[in-house]
Each structure stands twice: as structure tokens, then as C-alpha cells.
mmCIF file with all atom_site columns, C-alpha atoms in Angstrom:
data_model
loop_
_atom_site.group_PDB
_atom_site.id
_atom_site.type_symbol
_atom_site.label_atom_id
_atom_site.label_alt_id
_atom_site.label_comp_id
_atom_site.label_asym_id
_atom_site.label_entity_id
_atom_site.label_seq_id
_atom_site.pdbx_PDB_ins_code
_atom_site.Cartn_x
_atom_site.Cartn_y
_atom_site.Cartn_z
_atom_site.occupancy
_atom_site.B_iso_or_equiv
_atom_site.pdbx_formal_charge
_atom_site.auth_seq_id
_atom_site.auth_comp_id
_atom_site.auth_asym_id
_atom_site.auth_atom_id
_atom_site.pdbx_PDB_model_num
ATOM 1   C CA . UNK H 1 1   ? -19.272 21.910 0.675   1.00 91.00 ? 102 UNK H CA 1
ATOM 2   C CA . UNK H 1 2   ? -15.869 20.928 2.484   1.00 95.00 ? 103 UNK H CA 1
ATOM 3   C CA . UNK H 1 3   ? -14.367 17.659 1.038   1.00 96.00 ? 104 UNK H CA 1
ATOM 4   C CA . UNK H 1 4   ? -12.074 16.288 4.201   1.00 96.00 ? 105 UNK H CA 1
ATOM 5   C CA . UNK H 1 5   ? -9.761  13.086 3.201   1.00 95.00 ? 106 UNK H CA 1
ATOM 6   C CA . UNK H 1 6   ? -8.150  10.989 5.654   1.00 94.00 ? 107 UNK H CA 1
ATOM 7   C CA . UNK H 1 7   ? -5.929  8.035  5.818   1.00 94.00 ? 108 UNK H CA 1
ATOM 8   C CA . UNK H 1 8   ? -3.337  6.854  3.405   1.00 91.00 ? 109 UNK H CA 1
ATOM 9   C CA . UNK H 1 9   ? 0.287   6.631  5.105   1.00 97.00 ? 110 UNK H CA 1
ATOM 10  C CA . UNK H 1 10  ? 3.362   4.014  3.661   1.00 97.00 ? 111 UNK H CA 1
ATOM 11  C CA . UNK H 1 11  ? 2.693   0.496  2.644   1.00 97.00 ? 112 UNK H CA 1
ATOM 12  C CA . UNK H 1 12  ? 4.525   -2.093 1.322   1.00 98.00 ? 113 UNK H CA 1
ATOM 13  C CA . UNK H 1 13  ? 3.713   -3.728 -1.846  1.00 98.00 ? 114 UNK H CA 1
ATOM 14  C CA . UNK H 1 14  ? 1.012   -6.022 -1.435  1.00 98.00 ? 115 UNK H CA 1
ATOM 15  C CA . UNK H 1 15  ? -0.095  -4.484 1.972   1.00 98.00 ? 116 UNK H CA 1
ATOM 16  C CA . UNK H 1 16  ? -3.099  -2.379 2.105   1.00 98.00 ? 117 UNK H CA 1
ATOM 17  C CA . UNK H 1 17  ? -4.154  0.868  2.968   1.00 98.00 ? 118 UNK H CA 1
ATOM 18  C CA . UNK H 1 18  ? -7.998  2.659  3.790   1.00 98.00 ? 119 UNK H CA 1
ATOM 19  C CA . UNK H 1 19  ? -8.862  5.983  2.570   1.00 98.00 ? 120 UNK H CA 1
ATOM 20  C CA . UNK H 1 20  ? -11.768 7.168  3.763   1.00 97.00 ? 121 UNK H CA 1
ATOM 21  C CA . UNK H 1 21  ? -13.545 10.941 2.866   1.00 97.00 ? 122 UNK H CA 1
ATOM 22  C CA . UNK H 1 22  ? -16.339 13.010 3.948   1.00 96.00 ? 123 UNK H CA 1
ATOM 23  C CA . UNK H 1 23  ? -18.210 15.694 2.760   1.00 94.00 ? 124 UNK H CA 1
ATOM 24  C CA . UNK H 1 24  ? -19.017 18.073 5.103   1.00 94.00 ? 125 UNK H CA 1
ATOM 25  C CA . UNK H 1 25  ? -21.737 21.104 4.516   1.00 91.00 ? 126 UNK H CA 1
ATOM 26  C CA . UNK H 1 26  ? -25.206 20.907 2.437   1.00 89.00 ? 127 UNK H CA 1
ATOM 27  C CA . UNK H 1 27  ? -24.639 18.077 0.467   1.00 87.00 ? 128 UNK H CA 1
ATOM 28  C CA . UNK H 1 28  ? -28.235 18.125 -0.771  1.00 89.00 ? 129 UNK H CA 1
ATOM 29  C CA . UNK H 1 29  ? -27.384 18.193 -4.131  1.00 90.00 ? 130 UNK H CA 1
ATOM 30  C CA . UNK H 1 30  ? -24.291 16.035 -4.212  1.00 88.00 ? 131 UNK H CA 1
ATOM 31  C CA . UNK H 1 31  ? -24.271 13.046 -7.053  1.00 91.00 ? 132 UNK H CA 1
ATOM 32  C CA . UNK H 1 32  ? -21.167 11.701 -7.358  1.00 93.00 ? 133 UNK H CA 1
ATOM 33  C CA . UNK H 1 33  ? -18.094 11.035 -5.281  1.00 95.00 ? 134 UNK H CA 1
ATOM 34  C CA . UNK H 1 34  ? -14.942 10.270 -6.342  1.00 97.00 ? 135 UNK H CA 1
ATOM 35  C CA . UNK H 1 35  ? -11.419 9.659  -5.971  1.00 98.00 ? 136 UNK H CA 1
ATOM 36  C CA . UNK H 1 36  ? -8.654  10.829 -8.362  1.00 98.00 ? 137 UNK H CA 1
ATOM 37  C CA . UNK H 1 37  ? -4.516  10.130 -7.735  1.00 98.00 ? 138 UNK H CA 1
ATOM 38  C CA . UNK H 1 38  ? -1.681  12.231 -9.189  1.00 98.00 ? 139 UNK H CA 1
ATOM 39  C CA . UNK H 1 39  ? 1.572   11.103 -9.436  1.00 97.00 ? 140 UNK H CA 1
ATOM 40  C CA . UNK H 1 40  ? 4.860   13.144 -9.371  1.00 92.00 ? 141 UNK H CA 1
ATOM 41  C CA . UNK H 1 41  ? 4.972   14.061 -13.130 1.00 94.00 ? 142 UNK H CA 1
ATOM 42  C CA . UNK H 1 42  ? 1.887   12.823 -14.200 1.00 96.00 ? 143 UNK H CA 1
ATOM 43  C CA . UNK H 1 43  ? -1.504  14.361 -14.540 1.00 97.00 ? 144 UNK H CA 1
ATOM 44  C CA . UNK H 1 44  ? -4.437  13.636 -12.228 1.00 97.00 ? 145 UNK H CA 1
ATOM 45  C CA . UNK H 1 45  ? -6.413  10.374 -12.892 1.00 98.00 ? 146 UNK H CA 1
ATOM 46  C CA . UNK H 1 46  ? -9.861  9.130  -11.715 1.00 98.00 ? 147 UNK H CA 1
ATOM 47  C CA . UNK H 1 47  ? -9.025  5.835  -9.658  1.00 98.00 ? 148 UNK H CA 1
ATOM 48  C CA . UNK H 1 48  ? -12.558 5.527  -8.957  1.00 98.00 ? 149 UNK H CA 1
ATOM 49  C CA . UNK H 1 49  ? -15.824 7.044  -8.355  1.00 97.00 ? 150 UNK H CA 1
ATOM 50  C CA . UNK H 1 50  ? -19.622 5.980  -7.537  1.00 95.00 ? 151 UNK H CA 1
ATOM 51  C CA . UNK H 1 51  ? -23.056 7.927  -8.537  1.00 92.00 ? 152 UNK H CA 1
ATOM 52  C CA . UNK H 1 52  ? -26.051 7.440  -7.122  1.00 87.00 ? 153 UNK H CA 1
ATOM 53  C CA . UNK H 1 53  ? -25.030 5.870  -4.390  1.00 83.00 ? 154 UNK H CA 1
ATOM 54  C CA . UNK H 1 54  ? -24.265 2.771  -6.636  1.00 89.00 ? 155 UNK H CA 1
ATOM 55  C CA . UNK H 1 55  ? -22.756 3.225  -10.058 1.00 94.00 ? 156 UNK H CA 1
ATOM 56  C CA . UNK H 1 56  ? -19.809 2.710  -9.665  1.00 96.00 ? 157 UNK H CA 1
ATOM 57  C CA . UNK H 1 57  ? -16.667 3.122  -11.797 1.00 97.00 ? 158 UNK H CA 1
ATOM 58  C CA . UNK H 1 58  ? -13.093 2.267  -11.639 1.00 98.00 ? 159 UNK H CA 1
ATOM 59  C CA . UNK H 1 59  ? -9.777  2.992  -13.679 1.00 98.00 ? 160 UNK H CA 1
ATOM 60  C CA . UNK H 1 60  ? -8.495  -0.327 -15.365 1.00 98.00 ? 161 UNK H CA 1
ATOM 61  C CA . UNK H 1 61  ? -4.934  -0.259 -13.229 1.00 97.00 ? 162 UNK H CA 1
ATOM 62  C CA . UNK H 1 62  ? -7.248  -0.923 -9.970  1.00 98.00 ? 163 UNK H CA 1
ATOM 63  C CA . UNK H 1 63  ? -10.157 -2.589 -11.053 1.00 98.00 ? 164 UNK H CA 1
ATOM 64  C CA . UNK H 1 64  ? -10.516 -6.074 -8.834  1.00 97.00 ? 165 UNK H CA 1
ATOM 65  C CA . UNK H 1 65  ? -8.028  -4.123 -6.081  1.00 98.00 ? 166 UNK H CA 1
ATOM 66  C CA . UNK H 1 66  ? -9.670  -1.384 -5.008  1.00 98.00 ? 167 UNK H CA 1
ATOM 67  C CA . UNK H 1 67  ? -13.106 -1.454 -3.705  1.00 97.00 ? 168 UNK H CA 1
ATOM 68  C CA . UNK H 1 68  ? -14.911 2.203  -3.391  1.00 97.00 ? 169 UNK H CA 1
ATOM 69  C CA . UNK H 1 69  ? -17.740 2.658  -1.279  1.00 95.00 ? 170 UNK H CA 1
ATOM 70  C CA . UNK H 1 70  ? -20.230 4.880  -0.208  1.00 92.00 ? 171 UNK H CA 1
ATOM 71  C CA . UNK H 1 71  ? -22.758 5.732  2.990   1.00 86.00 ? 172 UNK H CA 1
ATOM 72  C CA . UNK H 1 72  ? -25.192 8.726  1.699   1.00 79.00 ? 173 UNK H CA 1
ATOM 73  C CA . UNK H 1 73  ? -26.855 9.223  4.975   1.00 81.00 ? 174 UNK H CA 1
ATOM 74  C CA . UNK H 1 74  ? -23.678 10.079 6.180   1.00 84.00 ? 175 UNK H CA 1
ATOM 75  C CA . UNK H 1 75  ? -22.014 11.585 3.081   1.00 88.00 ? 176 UNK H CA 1
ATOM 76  C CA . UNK H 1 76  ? -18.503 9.557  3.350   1.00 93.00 ? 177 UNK H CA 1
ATOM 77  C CA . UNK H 1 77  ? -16.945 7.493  0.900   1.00 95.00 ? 178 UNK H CA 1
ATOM 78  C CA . UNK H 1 78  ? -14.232 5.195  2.015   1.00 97.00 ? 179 UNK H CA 1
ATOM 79  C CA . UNK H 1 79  ? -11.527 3.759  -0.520  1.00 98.00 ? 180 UNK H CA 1
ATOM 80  C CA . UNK H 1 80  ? -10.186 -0.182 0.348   1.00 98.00 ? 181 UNK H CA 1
ATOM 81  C CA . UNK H 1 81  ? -7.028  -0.351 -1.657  1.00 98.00 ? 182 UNK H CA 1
ATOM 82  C CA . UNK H 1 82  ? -5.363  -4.108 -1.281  1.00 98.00 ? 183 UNK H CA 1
ATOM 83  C CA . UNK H 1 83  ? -2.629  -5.394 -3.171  1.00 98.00 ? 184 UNK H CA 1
ATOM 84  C CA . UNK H 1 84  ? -1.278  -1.865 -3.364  1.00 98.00 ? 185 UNK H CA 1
ATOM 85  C CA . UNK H 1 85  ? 2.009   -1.316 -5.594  1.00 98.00 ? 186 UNK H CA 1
ATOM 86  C CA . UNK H 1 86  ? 4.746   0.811  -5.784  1.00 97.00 ? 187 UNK H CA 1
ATOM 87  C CA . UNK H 1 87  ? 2.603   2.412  -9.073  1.00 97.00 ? 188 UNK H CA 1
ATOM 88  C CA . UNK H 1 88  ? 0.247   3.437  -7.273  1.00 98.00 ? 189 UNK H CA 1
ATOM 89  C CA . UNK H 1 89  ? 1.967   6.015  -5.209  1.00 98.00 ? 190 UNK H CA 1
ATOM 90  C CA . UNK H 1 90  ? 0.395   9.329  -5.704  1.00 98.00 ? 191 UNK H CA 1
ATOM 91  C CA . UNK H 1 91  ? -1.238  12.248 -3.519  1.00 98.00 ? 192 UNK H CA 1
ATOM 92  C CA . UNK H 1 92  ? -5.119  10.782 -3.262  1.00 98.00 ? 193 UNK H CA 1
ATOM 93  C CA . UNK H 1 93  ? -7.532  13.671 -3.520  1.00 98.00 ? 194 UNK H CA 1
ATOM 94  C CA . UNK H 1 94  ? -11.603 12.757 -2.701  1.00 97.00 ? 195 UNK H CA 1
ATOM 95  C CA . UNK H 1 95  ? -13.827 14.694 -5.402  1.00 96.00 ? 196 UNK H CA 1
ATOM 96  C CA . UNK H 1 96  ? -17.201 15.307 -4.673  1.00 95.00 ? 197 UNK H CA 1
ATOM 97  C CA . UNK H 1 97  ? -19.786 16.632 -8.008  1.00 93.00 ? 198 UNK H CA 1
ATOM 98  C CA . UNK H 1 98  ? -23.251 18.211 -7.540  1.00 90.00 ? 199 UNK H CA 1
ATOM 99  C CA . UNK H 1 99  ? -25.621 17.298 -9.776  1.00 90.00 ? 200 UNK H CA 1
ATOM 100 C CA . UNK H 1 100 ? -27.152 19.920 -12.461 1.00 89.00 ? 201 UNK H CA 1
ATOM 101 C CA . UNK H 1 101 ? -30.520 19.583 -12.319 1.00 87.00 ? 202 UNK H CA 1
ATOM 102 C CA . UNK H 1 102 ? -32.982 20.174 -9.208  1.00 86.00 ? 203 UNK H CA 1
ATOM 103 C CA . UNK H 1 103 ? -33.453 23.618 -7.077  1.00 88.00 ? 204 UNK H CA 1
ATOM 104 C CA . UNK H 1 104 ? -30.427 24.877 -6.349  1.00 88.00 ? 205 UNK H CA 1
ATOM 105 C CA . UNK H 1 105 ? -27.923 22.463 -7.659  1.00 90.00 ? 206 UNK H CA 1
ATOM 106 C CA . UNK H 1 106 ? -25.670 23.757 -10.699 1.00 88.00 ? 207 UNK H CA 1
ATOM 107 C CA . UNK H 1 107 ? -23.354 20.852 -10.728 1.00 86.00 ? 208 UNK H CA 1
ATOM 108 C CA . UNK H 1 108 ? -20.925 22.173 -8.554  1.00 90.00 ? 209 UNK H CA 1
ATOM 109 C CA . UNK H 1 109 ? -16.952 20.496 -8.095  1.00 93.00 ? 210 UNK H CA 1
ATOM 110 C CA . UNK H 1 110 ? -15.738 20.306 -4.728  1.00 96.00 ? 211 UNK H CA 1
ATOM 111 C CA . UNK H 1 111 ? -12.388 18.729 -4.465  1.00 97.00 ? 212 UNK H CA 1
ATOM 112 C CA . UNK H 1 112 ? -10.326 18.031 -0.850  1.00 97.00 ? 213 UNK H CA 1
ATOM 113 C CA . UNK H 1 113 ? -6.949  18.753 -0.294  1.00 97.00 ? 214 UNK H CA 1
ATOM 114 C CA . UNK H 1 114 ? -5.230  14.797 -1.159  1.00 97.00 ? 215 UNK H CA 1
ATOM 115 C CA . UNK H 1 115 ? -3.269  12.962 1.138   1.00 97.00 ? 216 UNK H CA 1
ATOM 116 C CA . UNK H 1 116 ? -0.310  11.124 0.509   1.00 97.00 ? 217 UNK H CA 1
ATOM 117 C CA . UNK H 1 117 ? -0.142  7.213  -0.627  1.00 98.00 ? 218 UNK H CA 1
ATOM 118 C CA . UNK H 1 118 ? 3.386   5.975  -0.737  1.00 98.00 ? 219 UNK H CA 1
ATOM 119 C CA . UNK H 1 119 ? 3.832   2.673  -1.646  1.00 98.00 ? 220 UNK H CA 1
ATOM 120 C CA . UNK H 1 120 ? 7.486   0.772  -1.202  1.00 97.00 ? 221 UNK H CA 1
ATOM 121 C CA . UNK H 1 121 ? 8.768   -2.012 -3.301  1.00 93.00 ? 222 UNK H CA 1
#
């Protein structure tokens, strides 16, 4: 499975910005989709993810900003980030997580290669 990101770019505080990912290959087996941010210096972080196709789950710093969806048949997730500030300027990477159980899914991690969120005060 190929993880592909797109979007992000330079926003202004309190502008917005759309991420939007797509996993690309047999996707059979995929579970979850995610994205996580890392910051210069900091350590990746889950900003938000969704299993199922509807559990969804956000990091505390976003919640009631950012607005993660999801279109299975297609195998995208999109990201709606409004409100953005200058915190939450990171490299945006789209995970995607097999699930365990089923023929020939072993829980695998597929991860894409981020793309850049810069946000200016």
C-alpha cells in the first residue's frame, strides 16, 4: 500500500488549510487512517485518526478545529483544519494501519511521506 498526501501550503493564523490523502494499492485490509504532525524538535503526534470508517479520534490541541474524514470506497481521507495557528506548524504525514485479523491482513503500518503545514502569526 502507497500512502500519497497532498495539500497543506502557508496560512495565516485563523485561515484554513485542506489536507487530503489516499491510499493507493490493496487496501483490503486497511482499518484505520490517520494523520500524525511533527514539529521541528518535537516528536510525532497523532492529530487525528478514524476506524471503521467512523470512530473517530482527535488530539485535545485540535479537537472542535479540525474535522477528519473519510470515503472507504475510495480509500481517501481528507483533513479540514480551520482556525489554524502558528502551533500547529509541523510536516503532516497520513498513516494508514491494516487490521490484524482476517486472511491476509497482519496489521500492517503504511505511512506517506508528510507535507509541510506552515502556519504564520
Amino acid at each position: 500500500v502507497e500512502v500519497v498526501e497532498s495539500g497543506g501550503g502557508l496560512a495565516r493564523a485563523g485561515g484554513s488549510l485542506r489536507l487530503s490523502c489516499e491510499a493507493i494499492g490493496d487496501t483490503t485490509c486497511t482499518y484505520t487512517m490517520g494523520w500524525y504532525r511533527q514539529a521541528p524538535g518535537k516528536e510525532r503526534e497523532l492529530v487525528a485518526r478514524i476506524s471503521n470508517g467512523v470512530n473517530t479520534l482527535y488530539a485535545d490541541s485540535v479537537k472542535g478545529r479540525f474535522t477528519i474524514s473519510g470515503d472507504n470506497a475510495k480509500n481517501t481521507l481528507s483533513l479540514q483544519m480551520n482556525s489554524l495557528k502558528p502551533e500547529d506548524t509541523a510536516v503532516y504525514y497520513c498513516n494508514a494501519v491494516d487490521r490484524p485479523w482476517g486472511t491476509g491482513c497482519h496489521g500492517m503500518d503504511y505511512w506517506g511521506k508528510g507535507t509541510l503545514v506552515t502556519v504564520s502569526s
